[in-house]
Coordinates of C-alpha atoms in Angstrom, one line a residue:
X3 CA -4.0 27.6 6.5
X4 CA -6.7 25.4 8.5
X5 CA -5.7 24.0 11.9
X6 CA -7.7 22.7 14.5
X7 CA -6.0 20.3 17.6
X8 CA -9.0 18.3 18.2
X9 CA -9.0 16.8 14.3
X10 CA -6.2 14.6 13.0
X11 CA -5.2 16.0 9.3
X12 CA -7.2 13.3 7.3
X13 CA -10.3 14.2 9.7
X14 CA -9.9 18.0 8.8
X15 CA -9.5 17.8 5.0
X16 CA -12.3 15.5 4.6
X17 CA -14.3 17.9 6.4
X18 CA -14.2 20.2 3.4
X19 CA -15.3 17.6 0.8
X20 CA -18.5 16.6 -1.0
X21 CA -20.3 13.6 -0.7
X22 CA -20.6 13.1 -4.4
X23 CA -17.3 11.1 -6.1
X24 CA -16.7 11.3 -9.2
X25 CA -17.0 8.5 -10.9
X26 CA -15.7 7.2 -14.5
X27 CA -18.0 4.4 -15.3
X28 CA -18.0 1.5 -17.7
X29 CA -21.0 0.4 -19.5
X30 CA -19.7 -2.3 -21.0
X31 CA -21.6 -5.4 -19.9
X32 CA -21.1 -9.1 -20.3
X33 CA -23.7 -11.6 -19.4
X34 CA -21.6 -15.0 -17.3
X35 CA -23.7 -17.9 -18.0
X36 CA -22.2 -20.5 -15.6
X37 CA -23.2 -24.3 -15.7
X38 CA -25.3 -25.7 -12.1
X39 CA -23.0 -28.6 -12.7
X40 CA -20.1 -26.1 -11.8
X41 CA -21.7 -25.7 -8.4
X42 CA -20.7 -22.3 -7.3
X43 CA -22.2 -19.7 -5.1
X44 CA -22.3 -17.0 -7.4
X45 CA -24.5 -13.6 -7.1
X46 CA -26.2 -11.4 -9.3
X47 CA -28.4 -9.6 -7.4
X48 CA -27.8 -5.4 -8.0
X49 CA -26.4 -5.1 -4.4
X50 CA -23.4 -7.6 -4.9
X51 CA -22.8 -6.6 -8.5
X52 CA -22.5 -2.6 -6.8
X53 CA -20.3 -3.7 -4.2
X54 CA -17.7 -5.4 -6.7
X55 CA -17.9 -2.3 -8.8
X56 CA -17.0 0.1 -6.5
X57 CA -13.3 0.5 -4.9
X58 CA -11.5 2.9 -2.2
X59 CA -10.4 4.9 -5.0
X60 CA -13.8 6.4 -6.1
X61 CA -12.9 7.3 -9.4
X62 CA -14.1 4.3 -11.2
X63 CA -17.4 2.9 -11.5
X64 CA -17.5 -0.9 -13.5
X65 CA -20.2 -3.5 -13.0
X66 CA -18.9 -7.2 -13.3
X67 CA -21.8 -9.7 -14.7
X68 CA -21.2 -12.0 -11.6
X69 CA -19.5 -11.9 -8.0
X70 CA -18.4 -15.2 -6.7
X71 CA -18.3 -15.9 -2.9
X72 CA -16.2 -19.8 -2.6
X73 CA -15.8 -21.5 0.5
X74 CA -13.1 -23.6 -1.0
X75 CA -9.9 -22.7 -3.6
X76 CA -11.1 -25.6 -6.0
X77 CA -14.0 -23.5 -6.8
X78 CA -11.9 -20.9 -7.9
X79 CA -10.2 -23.5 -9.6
X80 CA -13.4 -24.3 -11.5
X81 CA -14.4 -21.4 -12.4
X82 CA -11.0 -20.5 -14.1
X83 CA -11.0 -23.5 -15.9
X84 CA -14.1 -23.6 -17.3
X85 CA -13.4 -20.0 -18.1
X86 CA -10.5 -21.3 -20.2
X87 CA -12.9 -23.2 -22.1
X88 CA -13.0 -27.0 -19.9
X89 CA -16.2 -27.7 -20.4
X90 CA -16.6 -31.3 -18.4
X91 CA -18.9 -29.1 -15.9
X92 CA -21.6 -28.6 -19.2
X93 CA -22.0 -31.9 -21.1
X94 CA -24.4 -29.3 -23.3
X95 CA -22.1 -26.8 -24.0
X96 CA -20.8 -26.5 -28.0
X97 CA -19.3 -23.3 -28.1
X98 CA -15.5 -22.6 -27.2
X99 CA -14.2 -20.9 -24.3
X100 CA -16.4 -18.4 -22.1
X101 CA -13.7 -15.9 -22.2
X102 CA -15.0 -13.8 -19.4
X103 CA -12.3 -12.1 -17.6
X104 CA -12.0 -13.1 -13.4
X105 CA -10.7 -10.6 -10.9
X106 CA -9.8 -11.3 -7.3
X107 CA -10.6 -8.7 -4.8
X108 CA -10.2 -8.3 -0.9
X109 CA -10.9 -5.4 0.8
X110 CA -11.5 -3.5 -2.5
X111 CA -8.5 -1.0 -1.3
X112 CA -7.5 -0.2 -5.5
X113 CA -7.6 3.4 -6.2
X114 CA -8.4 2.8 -10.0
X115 CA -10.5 -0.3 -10.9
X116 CA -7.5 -2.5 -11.0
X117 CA -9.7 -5.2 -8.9
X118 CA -12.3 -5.0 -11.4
X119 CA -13.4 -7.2 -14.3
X120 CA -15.9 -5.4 -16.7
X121 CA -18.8 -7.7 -17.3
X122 CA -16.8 -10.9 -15.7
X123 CA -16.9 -12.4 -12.5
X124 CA -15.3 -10.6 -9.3
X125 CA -13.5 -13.6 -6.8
X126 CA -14.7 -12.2 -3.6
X127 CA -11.9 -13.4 -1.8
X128 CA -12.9 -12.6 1.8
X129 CA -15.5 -15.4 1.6
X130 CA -12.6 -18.1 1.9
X131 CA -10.9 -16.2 4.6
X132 CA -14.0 -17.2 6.5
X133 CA -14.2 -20.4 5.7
X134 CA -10.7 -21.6 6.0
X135 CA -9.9 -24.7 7.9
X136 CA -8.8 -24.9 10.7
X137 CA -9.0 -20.8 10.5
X138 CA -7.6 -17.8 8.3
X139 CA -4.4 -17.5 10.5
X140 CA -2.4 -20.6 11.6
X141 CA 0.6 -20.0 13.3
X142 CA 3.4 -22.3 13.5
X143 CA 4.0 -24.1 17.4
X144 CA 7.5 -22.2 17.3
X145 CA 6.1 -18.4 16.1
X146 CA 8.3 -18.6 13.1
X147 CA 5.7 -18.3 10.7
X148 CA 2.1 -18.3 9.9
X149 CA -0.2 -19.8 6.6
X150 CA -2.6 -17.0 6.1
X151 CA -5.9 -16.9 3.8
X152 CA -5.0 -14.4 1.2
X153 CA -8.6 -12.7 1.7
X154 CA -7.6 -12.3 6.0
X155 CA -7.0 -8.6 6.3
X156 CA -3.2 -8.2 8.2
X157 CA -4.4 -7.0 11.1
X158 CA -6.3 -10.2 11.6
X159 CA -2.9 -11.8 10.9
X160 CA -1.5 -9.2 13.6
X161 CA -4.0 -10.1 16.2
X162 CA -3.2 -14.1 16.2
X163 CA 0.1 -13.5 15.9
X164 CA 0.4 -11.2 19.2
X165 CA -1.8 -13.6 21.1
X166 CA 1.5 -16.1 20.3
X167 CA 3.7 -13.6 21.2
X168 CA 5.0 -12.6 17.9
X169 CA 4.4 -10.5 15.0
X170 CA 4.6 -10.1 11.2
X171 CA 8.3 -7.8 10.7
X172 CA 6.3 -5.5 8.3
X173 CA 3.3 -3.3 7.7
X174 CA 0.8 -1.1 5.5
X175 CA 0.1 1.8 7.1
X176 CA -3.1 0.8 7.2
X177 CA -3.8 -2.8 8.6
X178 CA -7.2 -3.4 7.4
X179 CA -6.1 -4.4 3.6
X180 CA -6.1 -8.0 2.1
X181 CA -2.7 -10.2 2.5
X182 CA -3.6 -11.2 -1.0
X183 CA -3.8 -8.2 -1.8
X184 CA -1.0 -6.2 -0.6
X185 CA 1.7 -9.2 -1.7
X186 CA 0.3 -8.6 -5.6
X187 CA 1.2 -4.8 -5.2
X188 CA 4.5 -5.1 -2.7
X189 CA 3.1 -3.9 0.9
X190 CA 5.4 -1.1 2.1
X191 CA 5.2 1.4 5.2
X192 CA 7.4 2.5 7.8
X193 CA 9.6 -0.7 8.4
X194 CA 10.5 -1.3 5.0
X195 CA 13.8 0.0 5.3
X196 CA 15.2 -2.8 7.8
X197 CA 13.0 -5.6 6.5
X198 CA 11.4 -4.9 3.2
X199 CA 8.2 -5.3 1.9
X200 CA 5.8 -7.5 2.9
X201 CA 6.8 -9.3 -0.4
X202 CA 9.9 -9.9 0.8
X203 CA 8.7 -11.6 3.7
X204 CA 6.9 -14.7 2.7
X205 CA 8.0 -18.1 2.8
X206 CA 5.5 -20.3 0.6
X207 CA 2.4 -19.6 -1.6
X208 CA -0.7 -21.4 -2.8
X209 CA -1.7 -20.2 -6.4
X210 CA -4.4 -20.9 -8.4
X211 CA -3.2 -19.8 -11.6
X212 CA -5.1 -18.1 -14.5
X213 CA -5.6 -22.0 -16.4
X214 CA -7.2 -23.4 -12.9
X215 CA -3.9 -24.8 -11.7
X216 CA -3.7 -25.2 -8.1
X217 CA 0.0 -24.4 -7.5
X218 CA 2.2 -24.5 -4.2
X219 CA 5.1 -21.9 -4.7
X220 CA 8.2 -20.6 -2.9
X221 CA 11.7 -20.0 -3.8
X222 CA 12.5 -23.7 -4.3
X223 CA 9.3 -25.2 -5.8
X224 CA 8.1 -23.6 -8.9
X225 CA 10.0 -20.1 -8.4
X226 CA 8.9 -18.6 -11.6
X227 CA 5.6 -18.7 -9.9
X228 CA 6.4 -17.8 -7.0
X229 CA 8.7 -14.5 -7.9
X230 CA 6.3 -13.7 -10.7
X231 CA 2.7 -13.6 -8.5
X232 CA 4.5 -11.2 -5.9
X233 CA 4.3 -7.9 -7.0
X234 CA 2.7 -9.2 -10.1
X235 CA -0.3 -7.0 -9.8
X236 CA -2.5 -10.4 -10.0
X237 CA -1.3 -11.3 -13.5
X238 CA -0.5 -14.7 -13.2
X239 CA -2.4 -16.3 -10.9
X240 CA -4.9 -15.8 -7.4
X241 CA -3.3 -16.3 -4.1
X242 CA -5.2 -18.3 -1.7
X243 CA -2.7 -18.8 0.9
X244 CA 0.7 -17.0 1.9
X245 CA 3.3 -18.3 4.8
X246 CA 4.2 -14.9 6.3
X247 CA 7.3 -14.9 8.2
X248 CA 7.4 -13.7 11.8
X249 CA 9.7 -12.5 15.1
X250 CA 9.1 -11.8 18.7
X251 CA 6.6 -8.8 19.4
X252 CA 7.6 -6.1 21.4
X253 CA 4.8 -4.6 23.7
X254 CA 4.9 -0.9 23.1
X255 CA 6.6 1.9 21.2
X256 CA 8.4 5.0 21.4
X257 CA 6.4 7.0 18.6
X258 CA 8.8 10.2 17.8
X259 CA 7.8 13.3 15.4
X260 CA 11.0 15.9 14.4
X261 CA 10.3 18.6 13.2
X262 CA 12.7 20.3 10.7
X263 CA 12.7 23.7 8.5
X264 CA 15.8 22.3 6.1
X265 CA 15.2 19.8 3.9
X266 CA 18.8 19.1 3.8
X267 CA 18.8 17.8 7.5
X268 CA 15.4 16.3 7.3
X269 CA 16.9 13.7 4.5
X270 CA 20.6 13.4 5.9
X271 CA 18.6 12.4 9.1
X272 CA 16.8 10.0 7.4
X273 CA 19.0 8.4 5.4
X274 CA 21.3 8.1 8.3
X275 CA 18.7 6.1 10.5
X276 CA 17.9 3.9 8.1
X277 CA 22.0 3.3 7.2
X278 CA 22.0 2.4 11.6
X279 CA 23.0 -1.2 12.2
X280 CA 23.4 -1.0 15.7
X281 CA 21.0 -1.0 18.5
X282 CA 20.4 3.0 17.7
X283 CA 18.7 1.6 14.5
X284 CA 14.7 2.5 14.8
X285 CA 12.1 0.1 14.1
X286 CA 9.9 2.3 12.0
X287 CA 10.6 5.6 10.1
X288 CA 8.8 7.1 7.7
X289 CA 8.3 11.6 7.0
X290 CA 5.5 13.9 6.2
X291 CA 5.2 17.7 4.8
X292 CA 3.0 20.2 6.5
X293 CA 2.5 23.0 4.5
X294 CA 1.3 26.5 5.3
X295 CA -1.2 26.3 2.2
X296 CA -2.4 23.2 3.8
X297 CA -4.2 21.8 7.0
X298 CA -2.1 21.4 9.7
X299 CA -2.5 18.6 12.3
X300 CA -1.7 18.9 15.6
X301 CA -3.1 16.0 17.0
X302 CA 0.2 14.2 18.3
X303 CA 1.8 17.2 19.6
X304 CA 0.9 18.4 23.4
X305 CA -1.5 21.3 23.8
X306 CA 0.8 23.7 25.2
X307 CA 3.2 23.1 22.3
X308 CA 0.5 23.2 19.5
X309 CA 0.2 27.0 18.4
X310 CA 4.1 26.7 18.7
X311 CA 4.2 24.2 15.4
X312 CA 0.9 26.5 13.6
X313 CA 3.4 29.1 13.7
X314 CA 6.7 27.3 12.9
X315 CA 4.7 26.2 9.6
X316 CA 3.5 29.7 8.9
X317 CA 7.0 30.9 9.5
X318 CA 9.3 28.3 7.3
X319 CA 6.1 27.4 4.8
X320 CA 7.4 23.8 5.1
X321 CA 7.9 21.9 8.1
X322 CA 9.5 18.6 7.7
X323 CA 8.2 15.7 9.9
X324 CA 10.5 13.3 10.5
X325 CA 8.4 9.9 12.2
X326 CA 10.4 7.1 13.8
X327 CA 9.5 4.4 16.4
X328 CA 11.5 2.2 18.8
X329 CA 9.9 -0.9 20.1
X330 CA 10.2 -2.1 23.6
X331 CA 9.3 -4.7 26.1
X332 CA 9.9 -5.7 29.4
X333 CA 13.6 -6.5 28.9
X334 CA 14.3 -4.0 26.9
X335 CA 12.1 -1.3 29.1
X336 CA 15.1 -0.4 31.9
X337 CA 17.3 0.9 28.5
X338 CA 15.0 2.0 26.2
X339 CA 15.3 5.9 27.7
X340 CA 18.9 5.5 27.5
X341 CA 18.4 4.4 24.0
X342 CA 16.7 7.3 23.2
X343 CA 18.6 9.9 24.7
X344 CA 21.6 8.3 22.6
X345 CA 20.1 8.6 19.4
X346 CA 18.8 12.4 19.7
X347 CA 22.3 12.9 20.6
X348 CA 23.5 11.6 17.9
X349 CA 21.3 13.6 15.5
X350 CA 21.8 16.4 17.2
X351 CA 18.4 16.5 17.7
X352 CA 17.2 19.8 20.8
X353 CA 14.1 18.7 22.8
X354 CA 12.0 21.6 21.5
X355 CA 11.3 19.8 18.0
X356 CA 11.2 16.5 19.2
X357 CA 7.3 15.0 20.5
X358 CA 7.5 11.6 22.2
X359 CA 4.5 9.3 22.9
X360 CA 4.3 6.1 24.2
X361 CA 2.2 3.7 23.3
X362 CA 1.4 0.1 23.0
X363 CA 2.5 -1.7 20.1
X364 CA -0.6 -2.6 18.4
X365 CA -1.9 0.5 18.8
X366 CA 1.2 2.6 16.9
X367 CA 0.2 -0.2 13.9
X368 CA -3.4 0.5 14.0
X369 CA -2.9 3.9 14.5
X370 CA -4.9 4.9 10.8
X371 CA -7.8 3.2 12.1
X372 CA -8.9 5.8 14.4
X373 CA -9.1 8.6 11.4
X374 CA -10.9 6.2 9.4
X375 CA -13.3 5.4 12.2
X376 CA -13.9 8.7 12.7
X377 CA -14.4 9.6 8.8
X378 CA -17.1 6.6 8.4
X379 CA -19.0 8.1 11.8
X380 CA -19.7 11.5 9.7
X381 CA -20.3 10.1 6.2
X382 CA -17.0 10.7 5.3
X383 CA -14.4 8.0 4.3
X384 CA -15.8 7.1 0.8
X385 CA -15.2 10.3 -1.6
X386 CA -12.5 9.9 -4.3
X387 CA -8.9 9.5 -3.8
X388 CA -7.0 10.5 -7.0
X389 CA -3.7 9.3 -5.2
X390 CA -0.1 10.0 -7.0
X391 CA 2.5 7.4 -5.4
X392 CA 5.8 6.8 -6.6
X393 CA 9.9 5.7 -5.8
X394 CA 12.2 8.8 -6.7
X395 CA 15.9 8.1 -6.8
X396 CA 18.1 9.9 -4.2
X397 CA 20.7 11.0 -6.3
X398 CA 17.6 13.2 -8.0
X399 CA 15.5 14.1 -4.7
X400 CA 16.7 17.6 -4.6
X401 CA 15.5 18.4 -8.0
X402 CA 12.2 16.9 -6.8
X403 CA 12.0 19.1 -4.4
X404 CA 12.5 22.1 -5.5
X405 CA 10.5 21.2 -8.8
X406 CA 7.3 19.6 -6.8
X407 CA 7.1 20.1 -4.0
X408 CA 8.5 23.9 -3.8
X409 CA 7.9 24.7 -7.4
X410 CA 4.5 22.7 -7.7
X411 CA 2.7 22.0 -4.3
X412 CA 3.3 25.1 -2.4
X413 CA 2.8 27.1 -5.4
X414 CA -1.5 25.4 -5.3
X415 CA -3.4 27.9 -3.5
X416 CA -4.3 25.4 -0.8
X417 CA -3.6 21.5 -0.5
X418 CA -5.5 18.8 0.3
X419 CA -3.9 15.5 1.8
X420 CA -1.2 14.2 3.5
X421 CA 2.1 13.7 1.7
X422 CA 4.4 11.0 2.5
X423 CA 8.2 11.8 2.4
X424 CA 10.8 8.7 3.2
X425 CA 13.9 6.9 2.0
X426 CA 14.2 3.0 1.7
X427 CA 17.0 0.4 1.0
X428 CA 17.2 -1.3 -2.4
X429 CA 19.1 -4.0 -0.7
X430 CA 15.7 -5.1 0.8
X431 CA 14.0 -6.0 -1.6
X432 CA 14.5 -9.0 -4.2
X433 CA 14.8 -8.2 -8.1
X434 CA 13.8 -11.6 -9.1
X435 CA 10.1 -10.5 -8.0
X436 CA 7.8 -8.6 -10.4
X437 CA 7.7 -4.9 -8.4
X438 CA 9.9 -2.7 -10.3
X439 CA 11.9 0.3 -8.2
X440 CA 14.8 2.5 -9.4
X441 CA 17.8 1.4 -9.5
X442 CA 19.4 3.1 -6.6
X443 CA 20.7 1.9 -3.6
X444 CA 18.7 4.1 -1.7
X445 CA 15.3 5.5 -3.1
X446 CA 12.2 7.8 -1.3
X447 CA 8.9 6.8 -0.8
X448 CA 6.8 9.6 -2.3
X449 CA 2.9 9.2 -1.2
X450 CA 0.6 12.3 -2.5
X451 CA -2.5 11.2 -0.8
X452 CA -4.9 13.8 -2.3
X453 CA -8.7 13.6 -1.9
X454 CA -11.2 15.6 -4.0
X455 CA -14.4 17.5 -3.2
X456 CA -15.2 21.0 -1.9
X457 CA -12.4 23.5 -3.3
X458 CA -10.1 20.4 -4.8
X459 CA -12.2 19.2 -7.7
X460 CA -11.1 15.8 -9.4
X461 CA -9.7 17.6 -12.5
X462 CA -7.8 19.8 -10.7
X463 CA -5.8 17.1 -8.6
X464 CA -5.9 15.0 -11.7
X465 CA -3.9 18.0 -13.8
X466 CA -2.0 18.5 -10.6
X467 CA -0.6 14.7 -10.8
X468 CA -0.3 15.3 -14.2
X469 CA 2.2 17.8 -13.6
X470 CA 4.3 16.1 -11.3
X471 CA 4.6 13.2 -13.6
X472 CA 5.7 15.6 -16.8
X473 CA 8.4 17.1 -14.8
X474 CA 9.6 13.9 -13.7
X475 CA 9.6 12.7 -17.2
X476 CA 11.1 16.6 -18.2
X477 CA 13.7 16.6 -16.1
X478 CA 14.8 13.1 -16.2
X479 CA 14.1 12.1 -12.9
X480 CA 13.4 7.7 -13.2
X481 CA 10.9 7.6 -11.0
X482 CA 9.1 4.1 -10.8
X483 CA 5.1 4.7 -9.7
X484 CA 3.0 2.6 -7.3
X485 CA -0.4 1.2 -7.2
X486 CA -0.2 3.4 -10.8
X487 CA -2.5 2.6 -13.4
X488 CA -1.5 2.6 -17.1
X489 CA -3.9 2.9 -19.9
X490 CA -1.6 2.7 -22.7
X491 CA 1.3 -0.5 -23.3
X492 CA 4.1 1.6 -23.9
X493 CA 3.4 3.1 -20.5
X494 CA 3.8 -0.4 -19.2
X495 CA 6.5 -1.3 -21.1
X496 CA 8.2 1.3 -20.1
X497 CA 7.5 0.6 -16.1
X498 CA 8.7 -3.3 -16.6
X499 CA 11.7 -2.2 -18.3
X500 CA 14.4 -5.0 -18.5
X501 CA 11.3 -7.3 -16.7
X502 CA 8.8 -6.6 -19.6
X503 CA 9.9 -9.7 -21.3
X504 CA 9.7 -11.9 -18.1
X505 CA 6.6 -10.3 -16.9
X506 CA 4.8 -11.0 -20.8
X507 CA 6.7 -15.0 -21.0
X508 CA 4.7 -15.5 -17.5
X509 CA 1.4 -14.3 -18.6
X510 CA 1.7 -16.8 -21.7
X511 CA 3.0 -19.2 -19.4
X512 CA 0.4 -18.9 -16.5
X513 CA -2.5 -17.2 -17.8
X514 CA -2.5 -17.5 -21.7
X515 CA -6.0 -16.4 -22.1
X516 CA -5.4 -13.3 -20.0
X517 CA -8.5 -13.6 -17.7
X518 CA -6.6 -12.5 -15.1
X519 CA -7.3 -9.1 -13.4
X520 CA -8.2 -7.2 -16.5
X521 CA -8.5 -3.6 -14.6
X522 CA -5.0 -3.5 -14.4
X523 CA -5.3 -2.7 -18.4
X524 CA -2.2 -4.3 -19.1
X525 CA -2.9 -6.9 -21.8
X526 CA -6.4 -5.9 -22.1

């Protein structure tokens, strides 16, 4: 075991990695012929075309034939319908559709190519987030809600909101990710348990769909659309413009680590806090692992408590982290202790494993941006990520841990990552939409956020995942993956379940061609 005070944990592992990813790349290559008439600002040049080929993940490498940067949604509009074979741009034109496949990409956050489109044209949809009129985030006079560019990253969406006075209800971890983006996958983090994910928080859509259609959506006016783009994994259509909802901002926030030896406690804990409905109930929760075959961060905790928790993990193996925040503002501020004081009290909590900070609310959001800024300063940030996350039922999270985490991960002769470890509601989120979870009233968040290089070659996490996955699928533990990537459509099938049927009736429906996002390999 590595530890080091000075160094958060994604600082320290990434210190042990190579520069070099490694990279599966695609060589097929499609040349996109596109009409002047069309009038788009489309690039070719090798620097664009590396750009689009290249995502956070690092494990993919696949060239599109063209990147297009629109200032307007109609020229996305165009592009998909003369992909679709309208060829009133092209008077010359005699053959029949184009077929090339269109992907739309933010901040290029996919671990696996699933923003890609292999010799087709990559959307670049941060180029309309900067030329949307009257700007990329618009909210309402009365702060209830704000129409967003889907290629504005949400801590742009943060930052206009808290100069209102107000604030999205929930977050990514990591802020600097494309609303777009996150609302095609589902958008969770540490408030999902009181007010689900992010796709469970918007109001009203604008969707150009895989035909060219330029479609307003929402639970009212054209649903199918509407429940079918969110979560959808960009099957159906591009989003251009979401209406998130939004509540009073607090000003700061109680940031509290637990640490606990017995998993037991560390999930009855948990799963009590986010069962809370009074005002005991925590904004924010969320759990990690430190492991003794791992690197241990110390960061948050004081100095004079730091070798204390070094020798807690070498003692136990496994400490538990258990991460909650209350939010506070000026009228809240002459209670908040008391507040505090009652919910330790309540857990039972002792003052020796419990860390407070206090800190101001935007900075506990942004709070990844600091490792990452300090990964990019030492060449750092872009090596692959061959991350594993998933949804494990509760009524099976014992198994799991003795199986993978016990029986798997602190079996590896040393670990590299952090791993994610927290319980959500069912209740909060809406079936009707395409994101598929188990069928549980309460499930865990399972994040294995694994990076490669030095001693933790690619293959070896790869197998590693691997393994987790078979004794899932051994044991008979339903697990439902996220941000996965499927090569094979039985795999798929199989995720969709009972919405497979749905999920293929909207692709005929919206995108009958299937241009849409073809990295996601699902009707490639």
């Amino acid at each position: 075991m590595t530890t080091n005070p000075s160094l958060s944990i994604i600082t320290l592992m990434t210190l042990l990695m190579c520069l070099t990813p490694t990279l599966i790349k695609s060589e097929e290559s499609i040349d996109v012929l596109l009409p002047i008439s069309l009038n788009l600002t489309v690039l070719t040049d090798p620097f664009s075309i590396s750009a689009a080929s290249r995502d956070f993940g690092n494990i993919t490498d696949v060239n599109p034939g063209a990147v297009l940067c629109p200032s307007t949604p109609a020229e996305v509009a165009r592009l998909l319908r003369f992909a679709n074979g309208d060829f009133s741009y092209d008077s010359e034109s005699t053959t029949s559709s184009p077929g090339f496949k269109v992907a739309a990409r933010g901040q290029g956050h996919s671990l696996r190519g699933q923003a890609s489109a292999p010799g087709g044209v990559v959307v670049n949809m941060t180029c309309l987030a900067k030329t949307a009129k009257p700007a990329a985030v618009v909210v309402l006079a009365d702060g209830t809600y704000a129409d967003v560019a889907a290629g504005a990253m949400w801590v742009e969406v943060l930052e206009a909101a808290l100069a209102r006075g107000v604030s999205p209800v929930t977050f990514t971890d990591y802020l600097y990710l494309s609303v777009g983006g996150t609302l095609s996958n589902a958008g969770i983090g540490g408030q999902v348990f009181r007010h689900g994910p992010q796709i469970s928080n918007v109001h009203e859509l604008d969707v150009i769909t895989g035909k060219g259609d330029m479609v307003t959506c929402s639970p009212k006016l054209n649903p199918e659309l509407f429940y079918g783009v969110l979560g959808g994994l960009g099957q159906f259509g591009i989003i251009t413009r979401a209406r998130i909802a939004l509540e009073h901002a607090p000003t700061r926030a109680k940031w509290i680590r637990i640490l606990y030896s017995d998993f037991s406690a560390f999930t009855r804990d948990q799963e009590r806090l986010i069962s809370m409905a009074n005002d005991l109930r925590v904004d924010f929760l969320e759990g990690q692992l430190m492991m003794s075959n791992g690197i241990v961060d110390t960061s948050f905790f004081p100095l004079s408590d730091q070798t204390r928790v070094v020798s807690l993990v070498n003692d136990h193996r496994i400490i538990y982290v258990l991460e909650v925040a209350k939010y506070y503002d000026t009228t809240t501020l002459p209670i908040i202790e008391q507040v505090i004081d009652r919910l330790t009290r309540t857990l039972g909590i002792t003052s020796e494993f419990m860390f407070v900070q206090d800190v101001p609310y935007f900075d506990f959001l942004n709070r990844v941006r600091n490792e990452e800024d300090k990964l990019r300063s030492i060449g750092l940030w872009e090596v692959p990520h061959p991350w594993l996350n998933m949804f494990v039922p509760r009524s099976r999270i014992l198994d799991f841990h003795e199986g993978v985490i016990k029986g798997l991960l602190l079996n590896q002769t040393a670990t590299s990552g952090v791993t994610l470890f927290y319980p959500t509601n069912r209740k909060k989120w809406n079936n009707l939409m395409s994101a598929m979870i188990p069928n549980e009233d309460v499930f865990y968040v399972i994040g294995f956020l694994q990076s490669a290089g030095g001693s933790h070659n690619f293959e070896e996490l790869e197998n590693l995942n691997d393994r987790i996955i078979n004794f899932c699928d051994n044991s008979g533990i339903k697990i439902k993956e996220y941000l996965m990537h499927y090569t094979r459509k039985e795999d798929w099938i199989k995720h969709f379940g009972p919405k497979w049927n749905d999920f293929s009736r909207r692709k005929m429906m919206f995108d009958p061609e299937k241009l849409l996002s073809p990295g996601q390999d699902i009707f490639s």
